[in-house]
Coordinates of N, CA and C in Angstrom, one line a residue:
M1 N -12.2 -0.2 -24.9 CA -10.9 -0.1 -25.6 C -10.2 0.8 -24.2
K2 N -9.0 0.4 -24.2 CA -8.0 1.0 -23.3 C -7.7 2.3 -24.1
A3 N -7.5 3.2 -23.2 CA -7.0 4.6 -23.6 C -5.7 5.2 -23.1
I4 N -4.8 5.4 -23.7 CA -3.4 5.8 -23.3 C -3.1 7.1 -23.6
L5 N -2.7 7.8 -22.7 CA -2.2 9.4 -22.8 C -0.7 9.5 -23.1
I6 N -0.3 10.0 -24.4 CA 1.2 9.8 -24.8 C 1.5 11.2 -24.5
I7 N 2.5 11.6 -23.9 CA 3.1 13.1 -23.6 C 4.5 12.8 -23.8
D8 N 4.8 13.9 -24.7 CA 6.1 14.2 -25.3 C 6.2 15.4 -26.1
D9 N 7.0 16.4 -25.9 CA 7.1 17.4 -26.8 C 7.5 17.5 -28.2
E10 N 7.9 16.2 -28.5 CA 8.2 16.0 -29.9 C 7.0 15.4 -30.5
K11 N 6.5 16.0 -31.4 CA 5.4 15.6 -32.2 C 5.6 14.2 -33.1
E12 N 6.9 13.9 -33.5 CA 7.1 12.8 -34.3 C 6.9 11.5 -33.4
I13 N 7.5 11.8 -32.0 CA 7.4 10.7 -31.2 C 6.1 10.2 -30.8
R14 N 5.3 11.3 -30.6 CA 3.7 11.2 -30.1 C 3.2 10.3 -31.3
E15 N 3.3 11.0 -32.4 CA 2.5 10.4 -33.7 C 3.2 8.8 -33.8
L16 N 4.5 8.6 -33.9 CA 4.8 7.2 -33.9 C 4.4 6.0 -33.0
L17 N 4.3 6.6 -31.9 CA 3.9 5.8 -30.5 C 2.2 5.6 -30.9
G18 N 1.7 6.4 -31.3 CA 0.2 6.6 -31.3 C -0.3 5.5 -32.6
I19 N 0.4 5.4 -33.8 CA 0.2 4.6 -34.8 C 0.3 3.1 -34.3
Y20 N 1.6 2.8 -33.6 CA 1.9 1.5 -33.1 C 0.5 1.0 -32.1
L21 N 0.4 1.9 -31.2 CA -0.6 1.5 -30.1 C -2.0 1.3 -30.6
K22 N -2.4 2.3 -31.5 CA -3.7 2.2 -32.4 C -3.7 0.7 -33.3
N23 N -2.7 0.4 -33.7 CA -2.5 -0.8 -34.2 C -2.7 -2.1 -33.5
Y24 N -2.5 -1.9 -32.3 CA -2.7 -2.9 -31.5 C -4.0 -2.8 -30.5
G25 N -4.7 -1.8 -31.0 CA -6.3 -1.9 -30.6 C -6.4 -0.9 -29.4
Y26 N -5.5 0.1 -29.1 CA -5.6 1.1 -28.2 C -6.1 2.3 -28.6
G27 N -6.9 3.0 -27.9 CA -7.1 4.5 -28.1 C -6.1 5.3 -27.5
T28 N -6.0 6.6 -28.2 CA -4.9 7.3 -27.6 C -5.2 8.8 -27.5
F29 N -4.5 9.5 -26.6 CA -4.8 11.0 -26.5 C -3.2 11.4 -26.5
E30 N -3.1 12.6 -26.8 CA -1.6 13.2 -27.1 C -1.5 14.7 -26.4
A31 N -0.5 14.9 -25.7 CA -0.2 16.1 -24.9 C 1.4 16.5 -25.2
E32 N 1.6 17.6 -25.3 CA 2.9 18.1 -25.6 C 3.6 18.6 -24.5
N33 N 2.9 18.6 -23.3 CA 3.6 19.1 -22.1 C 2.8 18.4 -20.9
G34 N 3.6 18.6 -19.7 CA 2.8 18.2 -18.3 C 1.5 18.5 -18.1
Q35 N 1.6 20.2 -18.3 CA 0.2 20.8 -17.9 C -0.9 20.4 -19.0
E36 N -0.5 20.4 -20.2 CA -1.8 19.9 -21.0 C -2.2 18.5 -20.8
A37 N -1.1 17.5 -20.3 CA -1.7 16.3 -20.2 C -2.4 16.2 -19.0
L38 N -1.9 16.8 -17.9 CA -2.9 16.9 -16.7 C -4.3 17.3 -16.6
E39 N -4.6 18.4 -17.6 CA -5.9 18.6 -18.1 C -6.7 17.7 -18.7
L40 N -5.9 17.0 -19.8 CA -6.7 15.9 -20.3 C -7.1 14.7 -19.5
F41 N -6.0 14.6 -18.5 CA -6.2 13.4 -17.6 C -7.4 13.5 -16.6
Q42 N -7.5 14.9 -16.4 CA -8.7 15.2 -15.6 C -9.9 15.3 -16.0
R43 N -9.9 15.4 -17.4 CA -11.1 15.4 -18.2 C -11.5 14.2 -18.8
E44 N -10.5 13.4 -19.3 CA -11.0 12.1 -20.0 C -10.7 10.7 -19.1
R45 N -11.2 9.8 -19.5 CA -11.0 8.4 -19.2 C -9.6 7.9 -19.7
I46 N -8.7 7.9 -18.7 CA -7.3 7.3 -19.3 C -7.0 6.1 -18.3
D47 N -6.4 5.2 -19.2 CA -6.1 4.0 -18.6 C -4.8 3.8 -18.3
L48 N -3.9 4.4 -19.2 CA -2.3 4.2 -19.0 C -1.7 5.7 -19.5
V49 N -0.7 5.8 -18.9 CA 0.3 7.2 -19.2 C 1.5 6.8 -19.7
L50 N 1.9 7.3 -20.9 CA 3.3 7.2 -21.3 C 3.9 8.7 -21.5
A51 N 4.8 8.9 -20.8 CA 5.4 10.3 -20.7 C 6.9 10.3 -20.8
D52 N 7.2 11.5 -21.2 CA 8.5 11.9 -21.2 C 9.1 12.7 -19.7
V53 N 10.2 12.6 -19.6 CA 10.9 13.5 -18.5 C 11.0 14.8 -18.3
M54 N 11.7 15.2 -19.4 CA 12.0 16.5 -19.9 C 10.9 17.1 -20.7
M55 N 10.2 18.1 -20.0 CA 9.2 18.7 -21.1 C 8.8 20.1 -20.4
P56 N 8.4 20.9 -21.3 CA 8.2 22.5 -20.8 C 7.0 22.2 -20.0
E57 N 6.9 23.6 -19.2 CA 5.7 23.9 -18.6 C 5.5 23.0 -17.2
M58 N 5.5 21.7 -17.3 CA 5.5 21.0 -16.2 C 6.2 19.6 -16.7
D59 N 7.4 19.1 -16.1 CA 8.0 17.8 -16.6 C 7.4 16.7 -15.8
G60 N 8.0 15.6 -16.4 CA 7.2 14.4 -16.3 C 7.2 13.8 -14.8
I61 N 8.2 14.2 -14.0 CA 8.2 14.0 -12.5 C 7.1 14.6 -11.6
E62 N 6.9 16.0 -12.2 CA 5.9 16.7 -11.4 C 4.7 16.1 -11.7
L63 N 4.4 15.8 -13.0 CA 3.4 15.4 -13.4 C 2.9 14.0 -12.7
L64 N 3.7 13.2 -12.6 CA 3.5 12.0 -11.7 C 3.1 12.2 -10.7
R65 N 4.1 13.2 -9.7 CA 3.5 13.5 -8.4 C 2.0 14.0 -8.3
K66 N 1.6 14.8 -9.2 CA 0.1 15.3 -9.2 C -0.7 14.0 -9.5
M67 N -0.3 13.4 -10.3 CA -1.5 12.1 -10.9 C -1.6 11.1 -9.5
R68 N -0.5 10.9 -9.0 CA -0.5 10.0 -8.0 C -1.2 10.4 -6.8
Q69 N -1.7 11.8 -6.6 CA -2.4 12.1 -5.5 C -3.9 11.4 -5.5
D70 N -4.4 11.1 -6.8 CA -5.7 10.4 -6.6 C -5.8 9.3 -7.8
S71 N -4.7 8.7 -8.1 CA -4.8 8.0 -9.3 C -3.6 7.0 -9.1
H72 N -3.9 5.7 -9.3 CA -2.8 4.6 -9.3 C -2.5 3.9 -10.8
I73 N -3.1 4.7 -11.9 CA -3.2 3.8 -13.1 C -1.6 3.6 -13.7
P74 N -1.5 2.7 -14.4 CA 0.0 2.2 -15.0 C 0.6 3.5 -15.5
F75 N 1.7 4.0 -15.3 CA 2.6 4.9 -15.7 C 4.0 4.7 -15.9
L76 N 4.3 4.7 -17.4 CA 5.5 4.4 -18.0 C 6.2 5.6 -18.4
F77 N 7.5 5.8 -18.0 CA 8.4 6.9 -18.4 C 9.1 6.5 -19.6
I78 N 9.1 7.5 -20.8 CA 10.1 7.1 -21.8 C 10.9 8.6 -22.0
S79 N 12.1 8.2 -21.7 CA 13.0 9.5 -21.8 C 14.4 8.9 -22.1
A80 N 15.0 10.3 -22.7 CA 16.5 10.1 -22.9 C 17.3 10.1 -21.7
K81 N 16.8 10.5 -20.6 CA 17.6 10.6 -19.3 C 17.4 9.1 -19.0
S82 N 18.5 8.5 -19.2 CA 18.5 6.8 -18.9 C 19.3 6.6 -17.9
D83 N 19.8 7.6 -17.1 CA 20.7 7.2 -15.9 C 20.1 6.3 -14.9
D84 N 20.9 5.7 -14.2 CA 20.3 4.7 -13.1 C 19.6 5.6 -12.2
M85 N 20.2 6.7 -11.8 CA 19.5 7.4 -10.5 C 18.1 8.1 -11.1
D86 N 18.2 8.2 -12.6 CA 16.7 8.9 -13.1 C 15.5 7.7 -13.0
K87 N 16.3 6.5 -13.3 CA 15.1 5.5 -13.3 C 14.7 5.1 -11.9
I88 N 15.8 5.4 -10.8 CA 15.1 5.0 -9.7 C 14.4 6.0 -9.1
N89 N 14.7 7.3 -9.3 CA 13.8 8.4 -8.8 C 12.4 8.4 -9.4
G90 N 12.3 8.1 -10.7 CA 11.1 7.8 -11.2 C 10.4 6.7 -10.7
L91 N 10.8 5.7 -10.4 CA 10.1 4.2 -9.8 C 9.8 4.5 -8.3
Q92 N 10.7 5.5 -7.7 CA 10.3 5.6 -6.3 C 9.1 6.5 -6.2
L93 N 9.1 7.3 -7.1 CA 7.7 8.3 -7.1 C 6.7 7.7 -7.4
G94 N 6.6 6.3 -8.0 CA 5.5 5.8 -8.3 C 5.2 5.2 -9.7
A95 N 6.2 5.6 -10.8 CA 6.2 5.2 -12.0 C 6.3 3.5 -11.8
D96 N 5.6 2.9 -13.0 CA 5.6 1.4 -13.0 C 6.7 0.9 -13.9
D97 N 7.1 1.5 -14.8 CA 8.1 1.0 -15.7 C 8.9 2.3 -16.2
Y98 N 10.2 2.0 -16.9 CA 11.1 3.1 -17.4 C 12.0 2.6 -18.6
I99 N 11.8 3.3 -19.9 CA 12.4 2.8 -21.0 C 13.1 4.2 -21.7
G100 N 14.4 3.8 -22.1 CA 15.2 4.9 -22.4 C 15.0 5.1 -24.1
K101 N 15.4 6.3 -24.4 CA 15.4 6.7 -25.9 C 16.7 6.5 -26.4
P102 N 17.2 6.2 -27.6 CA 15.9 5.6 -28.7 C 15.4 4.5 -28.1
F103 N 14.3 4.0 -28.6 CA 13.3 3.1 -28.3 C 12.7 2.1 -29.5
N104 N 12.6 1.0 -29.2 CA 11.7 0.4 -30.4 C 10.2 0.4 -30.0
P105 N 9.4 0.9 -30.9 CA 8.1 1.2 -30.7 C 7.5 -0.4 -30.4
L106 N 7.8 -1.2 -30.8 CA 7.2 -2.6 -30.4 C 7.5 -3.0 -29.3
E107 N 8.8 -2.5 -28.6 CA 9.2 -2.9 -27.1 C 8.2 -2.1 -26.3
V108 N 7.9 -0.8 -26.8 CA 6.9 0.2 -25.9 C 5.7 -0.7 -25.7
V109 N 5.0 -1.1 -26.9 CA 3.8 -1.7 -26.8 C 3.8 -3.0 -26.1
S110 N 5.1 -3.9 -26.1 CA 4.9 -4.9 -25.1 C 5.3 -4.7 -23.7
R111 N 5.7 -3.3 -23.3 CA 5.8 -3.0 -21.9 C 4.3 -2.3 -21.5
V112 N 3.7 -2.0 -22.5 CA 2.3 -1.5 -22.1 C 1.2 -2.8 -22.1
Q113 N 1.6 -3.6 -22.8 CA 0.6 -5.0 -22.5 C 1.0 -5.5 -21.1
A114 N 2.2 -5.6 -20.9 CA 2.6 -6.1 -19.8 C 2.1 -5.4 -18.5
L115 N 2.2 -4.1 -18.6 CA 1.6 -3.4 -17.5 C 0.0 -3.2 -17.2
F116 N -0.7 -3.6 -18.3 CA -2.1 -4.0 -18.1 C -2.3 -5.4 -17.6
R117 N -1.5 -6.3 -18.1 CA -1.7 -7.6 -17.4 C -1.4 -7.8 -16.0
R118 N -0.3 -6.9 -15.6 CA 0.0 -6.8 -14.4 C -1.0 -6.1 -13.2
A119 N -1.4 -5.1 -13.9 CA -2.6 -4.2 -13.1 C -3.8 -5.2 -13.0
E120 N -4.0 -5.9 -13.8 CA -5.2 -6.8 -13.9 C -5.0 -8.0 -12.9
S121 N -3.7 -8.5 -13.0 CA -3.4 -9.9 -12.0 C -3.7 -9.6 -10.6
Y122 N -3.4 -8.3 -10.1 CA -3.9 -7.9 -8.9 C -4.8 -7.8 -8.4
Q123 N -6.1 -7.7 -9.3 CA -7.6 -7.4 -9.0 C -8.3 -8.7 -9.4
T124 N -9.1 -8.8 -8.4 CA -10.3 -9.9 -8.4 C -11.2 -9.4 -9.2
P125 N -12.1 -10.5 -10.0 CA -13.2 -9.7 -10.9 C -14.2 -8.6 -10.0
E126 N -14.3 -9.1 -8.7 CA -15.1 -8.2 -7.9 C -14.5 -7.1 -7.6
Q127 N -13.2 -6.7 -7.4 CA -12.4 -5.5 -7.4 C -12.6 -4.6 -8.8
R128 N -12.5 -5.2 -9.9 CA -12.5 -4.7 -11.1 C -14.1 -4.3 -11.3
D129 N -15.1 -4.9 -10.7 CA -16.4 -4.5 -11.2 C -16.7 -3.2 -10.2
R130 N -16.0 -3.1 -9.1 CA -16.2 -1.9 -7.9 C -15.7 -0.9 -8.7
E131 N -14.5 -0.8 -9.5 CA -13.7 0.3 -9.8 C -14.4 1.0 -11.1
F132 N -15.4 0.3 -11.9 CA -15.8 1.0 -13.1 C -17.4 0.2 -13.2
I133 N -18.2 1.3 -13.5 CA -19.7 0.9 -13.6 C -19.9 1.2 -15.0
E134 N -20.6 0.3 -15.9 CA -21.0 0.9 -17.1 C -22.5 0.2 -17.5
I135 N -23.5 1.1 -17.7 CA -24.9 0.7 -17.8 C -25.4 1.6 -19.0
G136 N -25.4 0.8 -20.1 CA -26.0 1.4 -21.3 C -24.8 2.6 -21.8
D137 N -25.2 3.8 -22.0 CA -24.0 4.8 -22.5 C -23.8 5.5 -21.4
V138 N -23.9 5.1 -20.2 CA -23.6 5.9 -18.8 C -22.5 4.9 -18.1
A139 N -21.4 5.7 -17.8 CA -20.3 5.1 -17.0 C -19.7 5.8 -16.2
L140 N -19.3 5.1 -14.8 CA -18.7 5.6 -13.6 C -17.5 5.2 -13.5
D141 N -16.4 6.0 -13.4 CA -15.1 5.5 -13.0 C -15.1 6.0 -11.5
L142 N -14.9 4.9 -10.6 CA -15.2 5.0 -8.9 C -13.8 5.3 -8.3
L143 N -12.6 5.1 -9.1 CA -11.4 5.3 -8.8 C -11.1 6.9 -9.0
S144 N -11.4 7.5 -10.1 CA -11.2 8.9 -10.2 C -12.4 9.7 -10.2
C145 N -13.5 8.9 -9.7 CA -14.7 9.9 -9.5 C -15.1 10.8 -10.6
K146 N -15.3 10.1 -11.9 CA -15.6 10.7 -13.2 C -16.8 9.9 -14.0
L147 N -17.7 10.9 -14.4 CA -18.9 10.5 -15.2 C -18.7 10.5 -16.5
Y148 N -19.0 9.7 -17.4 CA -19.1 9.6 -18.9 C -20.2 9.2 -19.6
K149 N -20.8 10.0 -20.3 CA -21.8 9.7 -21.2 C -21.3 9.7 -22.5
R150 N -21.6 8.4 -23.1 CA -21.2 7.9 -24.4 C -19.7 8.1 -24.4
G151 N -19.1 8.1 -23.6 CA -17.4 8.4 -23.6 C -17.1 9.8 -23.3
E152 N -18.2 10.6 -23.3 CA -17.6 12.2 -23.3 C -17.8 12.4 -21.7
Y153 N -16.8 13.1 -21.1 CA -16.6 13.2 -19.7 C -17.7 14.3 -19.4
K154 N -18.3 14.3 -18.2 CA -19.4 15.1 -17.8 C -18.9 15.4 -16.1
E155 N -18.7 16.8 -16.1 CA -18.5 17.2 -14.6 C -19.5 17.0 -13.5
T156 N -19.2 16.7 -12.5 CA -20.1 16.3 -11.4 C -19.6 16.9 -10.1
T157 N -20.5 17.3 -9.2 CA -20.3 17.7 -7.9 C -20.1 16.4 -7.0
S158 N -19.6 16.4 -5.9 CA -19.3 14.9 -5.1 C -20.7 14.6 -4.6
Y159 N -21.8 15.2 -4.4 CA -23.2 14.6 -4.2 C -23.6 14.3 -5.2
E160 N -23.7 14.7 -6.2 CA -24.2 14.2 -7.6 C -23.6 12.9 -8.0
F161 N -22.1 12.9 -7.9 CA -21.5 11.6 -8.0 C -21.9 10.4 -7.1
K162 N -21.9 10.7 -5.8 CA -22.2 9.9 -4.7 C -23.7 9.2 -4.9
I163 N -24.6 10.1 -5.2 CA -26.0 9.7 -5.8 C -26.0 8.6 -6.9
L164 N -25.4 8.9 -7.9 CA -25.4 8.2 -9.0 C -24.6 7.1 -8.9
A165 N -23.5 6.9 -8.0 CA -22.8 5.7 -7.7 C -23.7 4.9 -6.9
L166 N -24.5 5.4 -6.0 CA -25.3 4.6 -5.2 C -26.4 3.9 -6.1
L167 N -26.9 4.7 -6.7 CA -28.0 4.1 -7.7 C -27.7 3.3 -8.8
M168 N -26.6 3.5 -9.4 CA -25.9 2.4 -10.4 C -25.2 1.1 -10.0
K169 N -24.8 1.3 -8.6 CA -24.4 0.0 -8.1 C -25.5 -0.9 -7.6
N170 N -26.6 -0.3 -7.6 CA -27.9 -1.1 -7.1 C -29.1 -0.8 -8.2
A171 N -28.5 -0.7 -9.3 CA -29.4 -0.9 -10.7 C -30.5 -1.8 -10.3
G172 N -31.6 -1.3 -10.6 CA -32.8 -1.9 -10.5 C -33.5 -1.9 -9.3
R173 N -33.0 -1.4 -8.3 CA -33.5 -1.2 -6.9 C -33.9 0.3 -6.7
V174 N -35.0 0.2 -6.0 CA -35.8 1.4 -5.8 C -35.4 2.2 -4.5
F175 N -34.9 3.5 -4.4 CA -34.5 4.1 -3.6 C -35.5 5.3 -3.2
T176 N -35.8 5.5 -1.8 CA -36.6 6.6 -1.5 C -36.0 7.7 -1.3
K177 N -36.3 8.9 -1.2 CA -35.6 10.1 -0.9 C -34.8 10.0 0.4
A178 N -35.6 9.5 1.3 CA -35.0 9.3 2.7 C -33.6 8.4 2.4
H179 N -34.0 7.5 2.2 CA -32.7 6.5 1.9 C -31.5 7.1 1.2
I180 N -31.7 7.7 -0.1 CA -30.7 8.6 -0.6 C -30.0 9.5 0.0
Y181 N -30.7 10.2 0.9 CA -30.2 11.4 1.6 C -29.2 10.9 2.9
E182 N -30.0 9.9 3.5 CA -29.2 9.1 4.7 C -28.0 8.4 4.4
Q183 N -28.0 7.7 3.0 CA -26.5 7.2 2.4 C -25.7 8.3 1.9
V184 N -26.2 9.2 1.2 CA -25.1 10.2 0.8 C -24.7 11.2 1.7
W185 N -25.6 11.8 2.4 CA -25.1 12.8 3.3 C -24.9 12.2 4.6
G186 N -25.0 11.0 5.0 CA -24.5 10.4 6.3 C -25.4 11.1 7.4
E187 N -26.6 11.6 7.4 CA -27.3 12.1 8.5 C -28.9 11.6 8.4
E188 N -29.5 11.9 9.4 CA -31.0 11.5 9.3 C -31.8 12.2 8.5
Y189 N -32.7 11.8 7.8 CA -33.5 12.4 6.9 C -34.5 13.1 7.6
M190 N -34.7 14.5 7.5 CA -35.6 15.3 8.3 C -36.8 15.8 7.2
G191 N -36.9 15.3 6.2 CA -38.0 15.3 5.3 C -37.9 16.5 4.3
D192 N -36.5 16.9 4.1 CA -36.3 18.0 3.0 C -36.2 17.3 1.6
E193 N -37.3 17.0 0.9 CA -37.4 16.3 -0.2 C -36.9 17.3 -1.4
N194 N -37.0 18.6 -1.2 CA -36.4 19.5 -2.4 C -35.1 19.3 -2.6
L195 N -34.0 18.9 -1.8 CA -32.6 18.8 -1.7 C -32.4 17.7 -2.7
V196 N -33.0 16.4 -2.4 CA -32.9 15.3 -3.4 C -33.4 15.4 -4.7
M197 N -34.5 16.0 -4.9 CA -35.0 16.3 -6.0 C -34.3 17.2 -7.0
V198 N -33.6 18.1 -6.3 CA -32.8 19.2 -7.1 C -31.4 18.2 -7.5
Y199 N -30.8 17.5 -6.8 CA -29.7 16.8 -7.3 C -30.2 15.8 -8.5
I200 N -31.3 15.1 -8.3 CA -31.8 14.1 -9.2 C -31.9 14.8 -10.4
S201 N -32.5 16.0 -10.6 CA -32.6 16.9 -11.6 C -31.2 17.1 -12.2
K202 N -30.3 17.7 -11.8 CA -28.9 18.0 -12.1 C -28.1 16.7 -12.7
I203 N -28.7 15.4 -12.2 CA -27.9 14.4 -12.7 C -28.5 14.1 -14.1
R204 N -29.7 14.2 -13.9 CA -30.3 13.7 -15.2 C -30.2 14.7 -16.5
E205 N -29.8 15.7 -16.2 CA -29.6 17.0 -17.2 C -28.0 16.4 -17.8
K206 N -27.4 15.5 -17.1 CA -25.9 15.1 -17.5 C -25.9 13.9 -18.1
I207 N -27.2 12.9 -17.9 CA -26.9 11.8 -18.5 C -28.2 11.3 -19.2
E208 N -29.3 11.9 -19.3 CA -30.3 11.7 -20.1 C -30.4 12.4 -21.5
D209 N -30.7 11.9 -22.4 CA -30.7 12.7 -24.0 C -31.9 13.5 -23.7
N210 N -33.0 13.2 -22.9 CA -34.3 14.1 -22.5 C -34.6 14.1 -21.0
P211 N -34.1 15.0 -20.3 CA -34.0 15.0 -19.0 C -35.6 15.0 -18.7
R212 N -36.5 15.6 -19.4 CA -37.9 15.5 -19.0 C -38.7 14.0 -19.2
K213 N -37.8 13.4 -20.1 CA -38.4 11.9 -20.3 C -37.2 10.8 -20.0
P214 N -36.9 11.0 -18.6 CA -35.6 10.1 -18.3 C -35.8 8.6 -18.7
V215 N -34.6 7.9 -19.3 CA -34.8 6.5 -19.5 C -34.0 5.8 -18.6
H216 N -32.9 6.3 -18.1 CA -31.8 5.8 -17.0 C -32.2 6.0 -15.6
L217 N -32.3 7.3 -15.0 CA -32.6 7.6 -13.8 C -34.2 7.8 -13.6
V218 N -34.9 7.1 -13.4 CA -36.4 7.0 -13.4 C -37.2 7.3 -12.2
T219 N -38.3 7.9 -12.2 CA -39.0 8.0 -11.0 C -40.1 7.1 -10.9
I220 N -40.0 6.3 -9.6 CA -41.2 5.5 -9.2 C -42.1 6.0 -8.5
R221 N -43.2 6.4 -9.3 CA -44.4 7.1 -8.4 C -44.7 6.8 -7.0
G222 N -44.5 7.8 -6.1 CA -45.0 7.3 -4.6 C -44.1 6.5 -4.1
L223 N -42.9 6.1 -4.4 CA -41.9 5.5 -4.0 C -40.5 6.0 -3.8
G224 N -39.8 6.4 -5.2 CA -38.5 7.0 -5.0 C -37.9 7.1 -6.4
Y225 N -36.6 6.6 -6.7 CA -35.9 6.6 -7.9 C -35.3 5.2 -8.1
R226 N -35.1 5.0 -9.2 CA -34.5 3.6 -9.5 C -33.5 3.9 -11.0
F227 N -32.4 3.4 -10.8 CA -31.3 3.5 -12.3 C -31.8 2.2 -12.8
E228 N -32.3 2.2 -14.1 CA -32.5 1.0 -14.8 C -31.5 0.2 -15.2
K229 N -31.7 -1.0 -15.2 CA -30.7 -2.0 -15.6 C -30.5 -2.0 -17.2
A230 N -29.2 -2.3 -17.8 CA -29.1 -2.2 -19.3 C -30.1 -3.2 -19.8

């Protein structure tokens, strides 16, 4: 299910858009200002953003600037500021579309559907596979470097994420501690087994129901580690 973040300081607008989008099979998150939205965006898996321009604490323009530092997900402005220059500024900053208030909710849904189609049309199946990996109840968003367990965001360090990405991209393949170290740290392995073991243990705490009896990231005795295929 695609997840859409709706940002507007008017509760009625958030609820209206949420009703229509859910009726078309989308999941939704809501925020009443840019700061709250940014925190949600960093914590949850978001596939598209619908944002007002004029908001308290952080406006839509500043929010877009911050999001575009490390993400290129579809971004649609919905705003009463419908002057041509406002539209141009928003689009030049990286917004994908712009619709003025008052709006027809069905038109918003149509714009959302069009943005998803456009984003997917620019990607080959191989590219889509490289951006998101999901095995069982564990998922990695490779673009935003986020880990999810049953849809719940789990914070990781950069090395934890790199190790997990290496193993999940090659699910079913056994990696020795030396191979993991050389691939992730980019240095020759000098026999420091404890370092890799510590990171494996931390990863298991985040992805396993019982870290002492792992079913995803398993130890192959005498060889190394393997991420099990679904």
